[in-house]
XYZ file of N, CA and C in Angstrom:
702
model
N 66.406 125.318 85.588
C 67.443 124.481 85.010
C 67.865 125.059 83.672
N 68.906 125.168 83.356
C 69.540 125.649 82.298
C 69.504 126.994 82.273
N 70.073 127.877 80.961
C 70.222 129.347 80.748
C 68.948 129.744 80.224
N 68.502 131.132 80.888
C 67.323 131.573 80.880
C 67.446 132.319 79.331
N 66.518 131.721 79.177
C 65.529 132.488 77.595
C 65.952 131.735 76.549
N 66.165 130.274 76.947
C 66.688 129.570 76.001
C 65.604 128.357 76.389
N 65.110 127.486 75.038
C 64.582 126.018 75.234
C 65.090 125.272 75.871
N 64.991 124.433 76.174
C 65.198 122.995 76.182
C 64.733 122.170 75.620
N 65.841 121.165 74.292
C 64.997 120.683 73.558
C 65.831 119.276 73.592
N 66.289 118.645 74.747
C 66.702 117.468 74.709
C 67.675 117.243 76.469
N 67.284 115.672 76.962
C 67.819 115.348 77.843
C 68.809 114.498 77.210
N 70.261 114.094 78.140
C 70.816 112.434 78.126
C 71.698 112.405 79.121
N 72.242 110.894 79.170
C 73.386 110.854 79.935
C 74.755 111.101 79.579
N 75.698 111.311 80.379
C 77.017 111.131 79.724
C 77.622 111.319 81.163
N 78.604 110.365 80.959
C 79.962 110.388 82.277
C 79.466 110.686 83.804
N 78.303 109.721 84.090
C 77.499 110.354 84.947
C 76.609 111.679 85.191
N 76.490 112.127 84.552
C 76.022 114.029 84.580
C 74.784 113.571 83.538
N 73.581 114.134 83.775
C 72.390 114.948 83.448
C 73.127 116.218 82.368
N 72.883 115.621 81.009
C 73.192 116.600 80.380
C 71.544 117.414 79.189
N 71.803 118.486 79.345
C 70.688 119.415 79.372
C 71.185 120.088 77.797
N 70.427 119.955 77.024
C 70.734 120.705 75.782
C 69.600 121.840 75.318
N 70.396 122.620 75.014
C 69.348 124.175 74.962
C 69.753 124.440 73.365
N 68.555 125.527 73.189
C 68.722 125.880 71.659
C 70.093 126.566 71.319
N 71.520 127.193 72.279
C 72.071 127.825 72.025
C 73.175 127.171 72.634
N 73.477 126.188 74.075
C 74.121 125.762 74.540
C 73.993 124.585 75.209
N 74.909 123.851 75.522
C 74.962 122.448 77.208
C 75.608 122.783 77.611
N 74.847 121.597 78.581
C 74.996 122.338 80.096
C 74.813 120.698 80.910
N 75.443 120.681 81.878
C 74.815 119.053 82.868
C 75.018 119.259 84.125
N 74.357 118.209 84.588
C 73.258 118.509 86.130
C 73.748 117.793 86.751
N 73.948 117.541 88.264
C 74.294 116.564 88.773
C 73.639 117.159 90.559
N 73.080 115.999 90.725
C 72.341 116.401 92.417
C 73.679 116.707 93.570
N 74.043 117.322 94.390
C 74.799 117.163 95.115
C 74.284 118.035 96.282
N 74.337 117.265 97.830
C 73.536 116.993 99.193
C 72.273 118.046 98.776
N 71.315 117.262 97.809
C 69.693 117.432 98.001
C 69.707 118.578 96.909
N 70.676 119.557 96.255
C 70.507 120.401 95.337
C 71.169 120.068 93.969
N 70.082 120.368 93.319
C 70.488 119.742 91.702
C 71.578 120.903 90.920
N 72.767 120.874 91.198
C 73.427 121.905 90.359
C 74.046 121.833 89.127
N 73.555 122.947 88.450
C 73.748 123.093 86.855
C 75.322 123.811 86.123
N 75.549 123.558 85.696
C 77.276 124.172 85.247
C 76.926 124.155 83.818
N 77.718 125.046 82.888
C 77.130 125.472 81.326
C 78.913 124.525 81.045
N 78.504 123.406 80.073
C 79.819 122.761 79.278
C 79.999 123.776 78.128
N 79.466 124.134 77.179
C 79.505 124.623 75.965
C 78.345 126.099 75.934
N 78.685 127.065 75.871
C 77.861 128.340 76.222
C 77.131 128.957 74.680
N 78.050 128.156 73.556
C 77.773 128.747 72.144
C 76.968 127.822 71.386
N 77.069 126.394 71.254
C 76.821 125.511 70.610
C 75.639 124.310 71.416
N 74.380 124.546 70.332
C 73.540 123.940 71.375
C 72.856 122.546 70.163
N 70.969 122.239 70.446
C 70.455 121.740 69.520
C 69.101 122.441 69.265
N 68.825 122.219 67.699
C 67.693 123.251 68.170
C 66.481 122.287 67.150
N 67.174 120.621 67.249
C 66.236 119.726 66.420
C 66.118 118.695 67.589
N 64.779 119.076 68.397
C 64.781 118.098 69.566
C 64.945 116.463 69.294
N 64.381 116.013 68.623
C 64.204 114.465 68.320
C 65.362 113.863 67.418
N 66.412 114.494 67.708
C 67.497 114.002 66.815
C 68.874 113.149 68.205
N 68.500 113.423 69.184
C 69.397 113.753 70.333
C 69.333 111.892 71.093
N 70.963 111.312 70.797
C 70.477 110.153 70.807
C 72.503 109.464 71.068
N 72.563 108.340 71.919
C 73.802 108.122 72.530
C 74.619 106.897 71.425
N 75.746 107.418 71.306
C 76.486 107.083 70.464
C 77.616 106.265 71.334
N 78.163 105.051 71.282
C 79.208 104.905 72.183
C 79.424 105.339 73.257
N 78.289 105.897 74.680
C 78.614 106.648 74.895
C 78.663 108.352 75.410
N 79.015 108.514 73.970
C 78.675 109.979 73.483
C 77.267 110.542 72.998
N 77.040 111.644 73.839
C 75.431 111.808 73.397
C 75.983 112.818 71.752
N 75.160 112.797 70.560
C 75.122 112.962 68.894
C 73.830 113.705 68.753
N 73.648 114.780 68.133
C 72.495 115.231 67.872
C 72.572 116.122 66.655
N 71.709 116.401 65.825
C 71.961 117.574 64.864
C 70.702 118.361 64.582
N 71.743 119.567 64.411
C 70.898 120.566 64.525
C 71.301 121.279 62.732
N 70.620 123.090 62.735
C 70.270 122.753 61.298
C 71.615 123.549 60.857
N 72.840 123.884 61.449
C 74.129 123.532 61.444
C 74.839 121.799 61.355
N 74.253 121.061 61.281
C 74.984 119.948 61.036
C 74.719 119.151 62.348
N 75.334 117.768 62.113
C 75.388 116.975 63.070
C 76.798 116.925 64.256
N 76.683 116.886 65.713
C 77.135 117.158 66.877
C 77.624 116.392 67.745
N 78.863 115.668 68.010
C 79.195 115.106 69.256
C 79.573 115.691 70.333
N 78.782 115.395 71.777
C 79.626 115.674 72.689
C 80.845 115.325 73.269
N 81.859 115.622 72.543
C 83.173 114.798 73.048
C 83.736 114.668 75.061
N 83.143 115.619 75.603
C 83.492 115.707 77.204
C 82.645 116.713 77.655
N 82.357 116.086 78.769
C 81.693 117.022 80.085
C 81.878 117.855 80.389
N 83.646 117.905 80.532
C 84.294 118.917 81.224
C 84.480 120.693 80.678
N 83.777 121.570 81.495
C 83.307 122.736 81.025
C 84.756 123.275 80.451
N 85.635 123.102 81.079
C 87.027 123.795 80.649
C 87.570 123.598 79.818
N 87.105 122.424 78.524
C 87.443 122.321 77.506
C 86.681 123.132 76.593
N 87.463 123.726 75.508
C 86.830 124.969 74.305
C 86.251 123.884 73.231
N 86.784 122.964 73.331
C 86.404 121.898 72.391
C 85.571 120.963 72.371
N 84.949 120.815 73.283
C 83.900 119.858 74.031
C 82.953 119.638 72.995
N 82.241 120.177 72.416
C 81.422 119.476 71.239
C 81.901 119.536 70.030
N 82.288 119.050 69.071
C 82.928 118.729 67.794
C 82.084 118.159 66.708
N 82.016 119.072 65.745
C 81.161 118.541 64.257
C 81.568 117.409 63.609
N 80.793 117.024 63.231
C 81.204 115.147 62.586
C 80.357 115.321 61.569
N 79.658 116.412 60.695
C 79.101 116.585 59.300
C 79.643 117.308 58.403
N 81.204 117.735 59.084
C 81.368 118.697 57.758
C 82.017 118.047 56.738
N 81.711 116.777 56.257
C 82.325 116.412 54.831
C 81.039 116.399 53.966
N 79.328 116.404 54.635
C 78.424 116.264 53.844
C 77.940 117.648 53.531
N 77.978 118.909 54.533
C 77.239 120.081 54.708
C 76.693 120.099 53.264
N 77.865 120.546 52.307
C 77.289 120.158 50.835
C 77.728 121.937 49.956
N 78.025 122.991 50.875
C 78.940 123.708 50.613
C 77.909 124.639 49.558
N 78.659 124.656 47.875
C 78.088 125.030 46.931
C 77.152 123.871 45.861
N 77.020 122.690 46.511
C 75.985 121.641 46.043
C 74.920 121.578 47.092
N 74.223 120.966 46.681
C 73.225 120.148 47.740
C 73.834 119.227 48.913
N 73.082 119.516 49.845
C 73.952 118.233 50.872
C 73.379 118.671 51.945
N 73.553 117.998 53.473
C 73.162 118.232 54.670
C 72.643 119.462 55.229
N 72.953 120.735 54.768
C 72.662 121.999 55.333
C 71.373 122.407 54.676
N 71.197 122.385 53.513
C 70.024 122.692 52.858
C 69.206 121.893 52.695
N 69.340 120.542 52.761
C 67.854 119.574 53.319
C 67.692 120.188 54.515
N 68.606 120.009 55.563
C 67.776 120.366 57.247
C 67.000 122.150 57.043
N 67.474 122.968 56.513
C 67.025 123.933 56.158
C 65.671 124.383 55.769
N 65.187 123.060 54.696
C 64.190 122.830 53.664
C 63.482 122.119 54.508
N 63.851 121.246 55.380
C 62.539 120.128 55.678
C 61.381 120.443 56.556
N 60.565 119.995 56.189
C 59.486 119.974 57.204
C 59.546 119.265 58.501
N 60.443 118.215 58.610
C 60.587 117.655 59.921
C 61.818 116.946 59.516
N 62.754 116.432 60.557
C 63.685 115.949 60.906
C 64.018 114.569 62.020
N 64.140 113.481 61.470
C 64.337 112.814 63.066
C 65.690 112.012 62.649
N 65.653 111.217 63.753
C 67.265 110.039 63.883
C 67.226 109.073 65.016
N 68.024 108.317 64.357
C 68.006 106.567 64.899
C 69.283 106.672 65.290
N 69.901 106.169 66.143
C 70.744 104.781 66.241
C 70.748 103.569 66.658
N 71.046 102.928 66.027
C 70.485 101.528 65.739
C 71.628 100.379 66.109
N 72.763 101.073 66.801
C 73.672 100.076 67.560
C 75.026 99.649 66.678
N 74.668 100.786 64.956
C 76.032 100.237 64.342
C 76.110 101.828 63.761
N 75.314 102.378 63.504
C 74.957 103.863 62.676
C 74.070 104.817 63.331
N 74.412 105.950 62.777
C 73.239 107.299 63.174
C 72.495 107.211 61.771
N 71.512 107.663 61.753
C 71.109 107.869 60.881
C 70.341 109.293 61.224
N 70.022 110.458 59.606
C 69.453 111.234 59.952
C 68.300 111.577 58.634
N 66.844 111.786 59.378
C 66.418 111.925 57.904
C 66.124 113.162 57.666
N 65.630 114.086 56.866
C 64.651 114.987 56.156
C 64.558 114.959 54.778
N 63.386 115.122 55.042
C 62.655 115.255 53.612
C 62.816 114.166 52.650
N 62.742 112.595 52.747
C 63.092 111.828 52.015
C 64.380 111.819 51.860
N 65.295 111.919 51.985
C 66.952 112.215 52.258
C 67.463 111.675 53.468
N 68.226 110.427 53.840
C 69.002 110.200 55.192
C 70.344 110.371 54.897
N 71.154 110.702 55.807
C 72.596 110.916 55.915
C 72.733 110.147 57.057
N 73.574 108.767 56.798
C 74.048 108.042 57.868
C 75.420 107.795 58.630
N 75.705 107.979 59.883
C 77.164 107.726 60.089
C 77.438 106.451 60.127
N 78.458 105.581 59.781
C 78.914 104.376 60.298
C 79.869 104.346 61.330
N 79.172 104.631 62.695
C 80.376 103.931 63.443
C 81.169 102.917 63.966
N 80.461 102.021 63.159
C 81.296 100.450 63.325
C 82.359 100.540 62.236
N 82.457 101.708 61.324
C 83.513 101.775 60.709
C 84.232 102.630 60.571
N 83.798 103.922 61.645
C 84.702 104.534 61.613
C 84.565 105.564 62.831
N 85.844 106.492 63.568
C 85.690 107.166 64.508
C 85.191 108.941 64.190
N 84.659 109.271 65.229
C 84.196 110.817 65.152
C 85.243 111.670 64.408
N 86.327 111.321 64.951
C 87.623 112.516 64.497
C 87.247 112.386 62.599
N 86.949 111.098 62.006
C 87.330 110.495 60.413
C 85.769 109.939 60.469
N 84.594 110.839 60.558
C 83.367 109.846 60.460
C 82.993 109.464 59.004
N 82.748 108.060 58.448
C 82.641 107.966 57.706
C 80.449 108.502 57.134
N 80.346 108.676 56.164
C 78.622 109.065 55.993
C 78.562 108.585 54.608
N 77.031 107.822 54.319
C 76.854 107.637 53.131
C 75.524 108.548 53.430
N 74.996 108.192 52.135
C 73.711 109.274 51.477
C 72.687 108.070 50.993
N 71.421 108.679 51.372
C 70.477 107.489 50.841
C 69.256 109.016 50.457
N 68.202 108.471 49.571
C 67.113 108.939 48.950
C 66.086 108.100 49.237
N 64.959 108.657 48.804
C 63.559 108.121 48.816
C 63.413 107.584 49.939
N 63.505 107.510 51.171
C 63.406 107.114 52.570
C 62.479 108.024 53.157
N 61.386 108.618 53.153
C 60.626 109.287 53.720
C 59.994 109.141 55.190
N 60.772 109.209 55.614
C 60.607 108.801 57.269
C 60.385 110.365 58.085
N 59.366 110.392 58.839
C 59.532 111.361 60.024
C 59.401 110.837 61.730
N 59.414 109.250 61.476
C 60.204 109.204 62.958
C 60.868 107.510 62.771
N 61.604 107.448 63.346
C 62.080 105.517 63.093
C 61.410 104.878 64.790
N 62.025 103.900 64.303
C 61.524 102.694 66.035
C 62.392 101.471 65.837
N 62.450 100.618 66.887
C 63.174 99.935 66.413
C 62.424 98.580 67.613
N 62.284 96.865 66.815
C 61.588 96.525 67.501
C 62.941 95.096 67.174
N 63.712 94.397 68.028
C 64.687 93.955 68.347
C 66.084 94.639 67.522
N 66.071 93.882 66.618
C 67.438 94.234 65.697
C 66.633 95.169 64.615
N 65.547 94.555 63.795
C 65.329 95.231 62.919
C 64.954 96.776 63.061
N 64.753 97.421 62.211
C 64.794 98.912 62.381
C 63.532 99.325 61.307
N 62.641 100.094 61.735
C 61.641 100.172 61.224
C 61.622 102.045 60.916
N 60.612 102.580 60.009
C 60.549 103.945 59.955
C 58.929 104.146 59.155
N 58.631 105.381 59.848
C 57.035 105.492 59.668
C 56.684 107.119 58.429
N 56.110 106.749 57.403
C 56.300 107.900 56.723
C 55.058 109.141 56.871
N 54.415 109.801 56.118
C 53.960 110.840 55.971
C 52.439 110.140 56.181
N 52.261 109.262 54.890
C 51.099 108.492 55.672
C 50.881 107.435 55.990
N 51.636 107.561 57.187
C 51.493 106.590 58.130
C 51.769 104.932 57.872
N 52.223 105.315 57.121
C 52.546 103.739 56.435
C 53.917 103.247 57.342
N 54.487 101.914 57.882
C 55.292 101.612 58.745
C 55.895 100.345 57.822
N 57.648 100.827 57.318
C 58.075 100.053 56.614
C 59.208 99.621 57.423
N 60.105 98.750 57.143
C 61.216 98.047 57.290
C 62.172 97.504 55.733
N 63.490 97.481 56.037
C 63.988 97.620 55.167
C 64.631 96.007 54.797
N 64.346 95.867 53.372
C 64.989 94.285 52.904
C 65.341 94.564 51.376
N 65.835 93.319 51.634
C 66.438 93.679 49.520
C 65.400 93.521 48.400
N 65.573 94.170 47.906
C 64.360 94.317 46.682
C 64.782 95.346 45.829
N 64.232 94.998 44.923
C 64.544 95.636 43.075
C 63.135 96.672 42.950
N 62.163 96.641 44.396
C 61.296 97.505 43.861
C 60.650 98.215 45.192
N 60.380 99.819 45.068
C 60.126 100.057 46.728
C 58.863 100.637 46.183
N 57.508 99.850 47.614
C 56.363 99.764 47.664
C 55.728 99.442 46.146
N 56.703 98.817 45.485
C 56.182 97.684 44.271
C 56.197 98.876 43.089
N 56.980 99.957 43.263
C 57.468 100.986 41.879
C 58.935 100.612 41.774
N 59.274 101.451 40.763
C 60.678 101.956 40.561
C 61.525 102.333 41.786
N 62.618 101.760 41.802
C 63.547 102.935 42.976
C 64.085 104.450 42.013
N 63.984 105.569 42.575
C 64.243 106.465 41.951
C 65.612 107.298 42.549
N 66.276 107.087 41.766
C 68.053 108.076 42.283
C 68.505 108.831 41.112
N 69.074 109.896 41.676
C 69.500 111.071 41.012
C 71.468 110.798 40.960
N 71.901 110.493 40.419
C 73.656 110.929 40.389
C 74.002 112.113 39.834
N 74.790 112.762 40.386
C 75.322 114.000 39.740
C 76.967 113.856 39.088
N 76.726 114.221 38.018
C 78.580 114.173 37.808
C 79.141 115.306 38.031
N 80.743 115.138 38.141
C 81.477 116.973 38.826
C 81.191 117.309 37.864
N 81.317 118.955 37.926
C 81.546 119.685 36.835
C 82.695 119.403 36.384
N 82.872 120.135 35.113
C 84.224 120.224 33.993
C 84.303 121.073 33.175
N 85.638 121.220 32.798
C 85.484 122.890 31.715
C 85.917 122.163 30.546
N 85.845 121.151 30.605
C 86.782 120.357 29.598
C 88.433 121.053 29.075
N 88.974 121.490 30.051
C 90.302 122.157 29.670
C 90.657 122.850 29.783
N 89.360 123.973 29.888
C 89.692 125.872 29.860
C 88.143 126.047 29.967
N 88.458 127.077 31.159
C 87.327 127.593 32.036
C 86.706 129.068 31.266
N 87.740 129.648 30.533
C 87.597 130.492 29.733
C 87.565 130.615 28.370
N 87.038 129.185 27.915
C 86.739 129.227 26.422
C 85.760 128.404 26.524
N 84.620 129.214 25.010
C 83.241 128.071 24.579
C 83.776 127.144 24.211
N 82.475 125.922 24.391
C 82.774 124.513 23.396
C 81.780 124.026 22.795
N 81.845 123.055 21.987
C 80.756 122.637 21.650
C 80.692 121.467 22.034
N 80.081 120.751 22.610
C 79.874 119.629 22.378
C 79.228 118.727 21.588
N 79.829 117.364 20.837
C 79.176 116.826 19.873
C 78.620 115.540 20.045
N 79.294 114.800 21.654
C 78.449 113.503 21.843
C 79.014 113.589 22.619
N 78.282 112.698 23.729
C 78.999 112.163 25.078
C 78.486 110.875 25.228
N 79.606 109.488 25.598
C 79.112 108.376 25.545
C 79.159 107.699 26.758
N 77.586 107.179 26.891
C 77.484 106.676 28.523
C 77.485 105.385 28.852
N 78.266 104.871 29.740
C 78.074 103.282 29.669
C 77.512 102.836 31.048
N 76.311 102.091 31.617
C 76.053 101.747 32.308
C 76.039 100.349 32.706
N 75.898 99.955 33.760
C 75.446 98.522 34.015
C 74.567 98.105 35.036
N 73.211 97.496 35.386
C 72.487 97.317 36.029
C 72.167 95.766 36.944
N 71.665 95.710 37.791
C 71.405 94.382 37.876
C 69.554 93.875 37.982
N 69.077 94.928 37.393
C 67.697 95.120 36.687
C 67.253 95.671 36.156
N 66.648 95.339 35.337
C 65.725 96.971 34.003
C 65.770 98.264 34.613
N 66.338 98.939 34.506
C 66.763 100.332 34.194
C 66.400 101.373 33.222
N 65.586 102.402 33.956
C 65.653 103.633 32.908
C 66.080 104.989 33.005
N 67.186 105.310 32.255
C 68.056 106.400 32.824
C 67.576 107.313 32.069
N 67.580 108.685 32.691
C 67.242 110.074 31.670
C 68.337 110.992 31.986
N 68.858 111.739 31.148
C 69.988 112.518 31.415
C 69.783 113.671 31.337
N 70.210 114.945 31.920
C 69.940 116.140 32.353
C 71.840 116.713 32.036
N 71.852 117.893 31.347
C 72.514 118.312 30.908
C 72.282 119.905 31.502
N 73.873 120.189 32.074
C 73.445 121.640 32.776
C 74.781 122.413 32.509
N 74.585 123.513 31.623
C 75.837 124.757 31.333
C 75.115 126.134 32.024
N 76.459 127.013 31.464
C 76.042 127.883 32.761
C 74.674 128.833 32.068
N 74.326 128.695 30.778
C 73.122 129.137 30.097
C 71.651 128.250 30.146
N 71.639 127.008 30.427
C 70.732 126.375 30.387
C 71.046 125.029 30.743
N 69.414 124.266 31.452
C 69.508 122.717 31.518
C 68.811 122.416 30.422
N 68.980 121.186 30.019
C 68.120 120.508 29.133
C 68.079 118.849 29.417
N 66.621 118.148 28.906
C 66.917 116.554 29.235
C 67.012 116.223 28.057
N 67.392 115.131 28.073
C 67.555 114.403 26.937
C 66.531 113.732 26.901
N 66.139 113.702 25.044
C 64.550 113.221 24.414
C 64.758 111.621 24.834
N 66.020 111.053 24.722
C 65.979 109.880 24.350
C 66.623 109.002 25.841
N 65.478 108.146 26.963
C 66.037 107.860 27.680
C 67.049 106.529 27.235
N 67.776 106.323 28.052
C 68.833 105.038 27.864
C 68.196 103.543 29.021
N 67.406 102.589 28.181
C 67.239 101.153 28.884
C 68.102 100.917 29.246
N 68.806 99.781 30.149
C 70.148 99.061 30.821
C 69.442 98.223 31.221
């Protein structure tokens, strides 16, 4: 079954057909009088993160360490048949989707009947598809989520971390009774001209919280980072 010298690192359904995903391509199966025959949909584009591979509307979604994957159609004669739905996070010349999956030690994903979700390394990237379609997928970004596999036991949605600890998610001002810890980045700026020094003499920050807060600021030119001595309460 499937193209020789390649894995297999995921089954599903779609449009009736046994679809077969290999480290390099899909492909789907379908029995016809007593012989199971195989046809290649996509010959270039495969998965090569087994436990990510999971049905969307539908549509079987999986990502690999190129990004996340819809199968848009069965039909082998389309050039277009699987279509990327991560390239607004990849992350380019920042951090973002390509270099967590890159970096992580393991990888998994949920859907949970409204979203994909994907984790590594304490990092999830989630789709919303109750709000939005593949062509325009919408994705937010979450931290400190250290999950290497989820479950899901009616509605709620559960995820199991490194050790073994099995959490679920509710509102709270404090995770596993610490601090929540998040990083924001601001764009860069040349303040005007990309080709002249500056100095800078203050920069004024205004925050607002809806609990004790302690911010530290990190300052980065193209000679050096530095933090700042003095964190800011909120």
């Amino acid at each position: 079954m499937g193209r020789q010298g390649e894995a297999i690192t995921g089954f599903g359904l779609q449009a009736g057909y046994l679809m077969v995903l290999q480290t390099g391509s899909v492909g789907r199966c379908r029995l016809e009088n007593g012989v199971l025959q195989y046809t290649t949909v996509n010959p270039t584009m495969g998965c090569d993160l087994p436990h990510t591979v999971k049905t969307v509307e539908n549509n079987l979604v999986w990502c690999g360490k190129n990004g996340v994957y819809l199968l848009k159609s069965t039909t082998a004669a389309m050039e277009n048949n699987v279509v990327c739905l991560s390239g607004k996070v990849h992350g380019g010349n920042r951090p973002g989707l390509l270099q967590a999956l890159s970096q992580a030690e393991t990888v998994c994903a949920v859907e949970d009947g409204r979203r994909y979700w994907v984790a590594a390394d304490g990092q999830v990237w989630l789709w919303d598809h109750s709000l939005s379609d593949w062509d325009r997928p919408c994705w937010f970004y979450f931290s400190g989520i250290g999950a290497v596999d989820f479950f899901r036991d009616g509605s709620a949605l559960y995820h199991v971390d490194k050790h073994g600890r099995i959490t679920r998610f509710v509102r709270d001002y404090t995770d596993y009774g610490g601090g929540i810890r998040k990083v924001y980045r601001f764009a860069v700026s040349d303040l005007g001209g990309c080709d002249r020094r500056k100095t800078v003499r203050r920069l004024v920050v205004t925050t607002r919280s809806d609990t004790d807060t302690l911010i530290r600021l990190t300052y980065e030119t193209d000679r050096q980072q530095r933090t700042d001595l003095t964190p800011i309460r909120s």
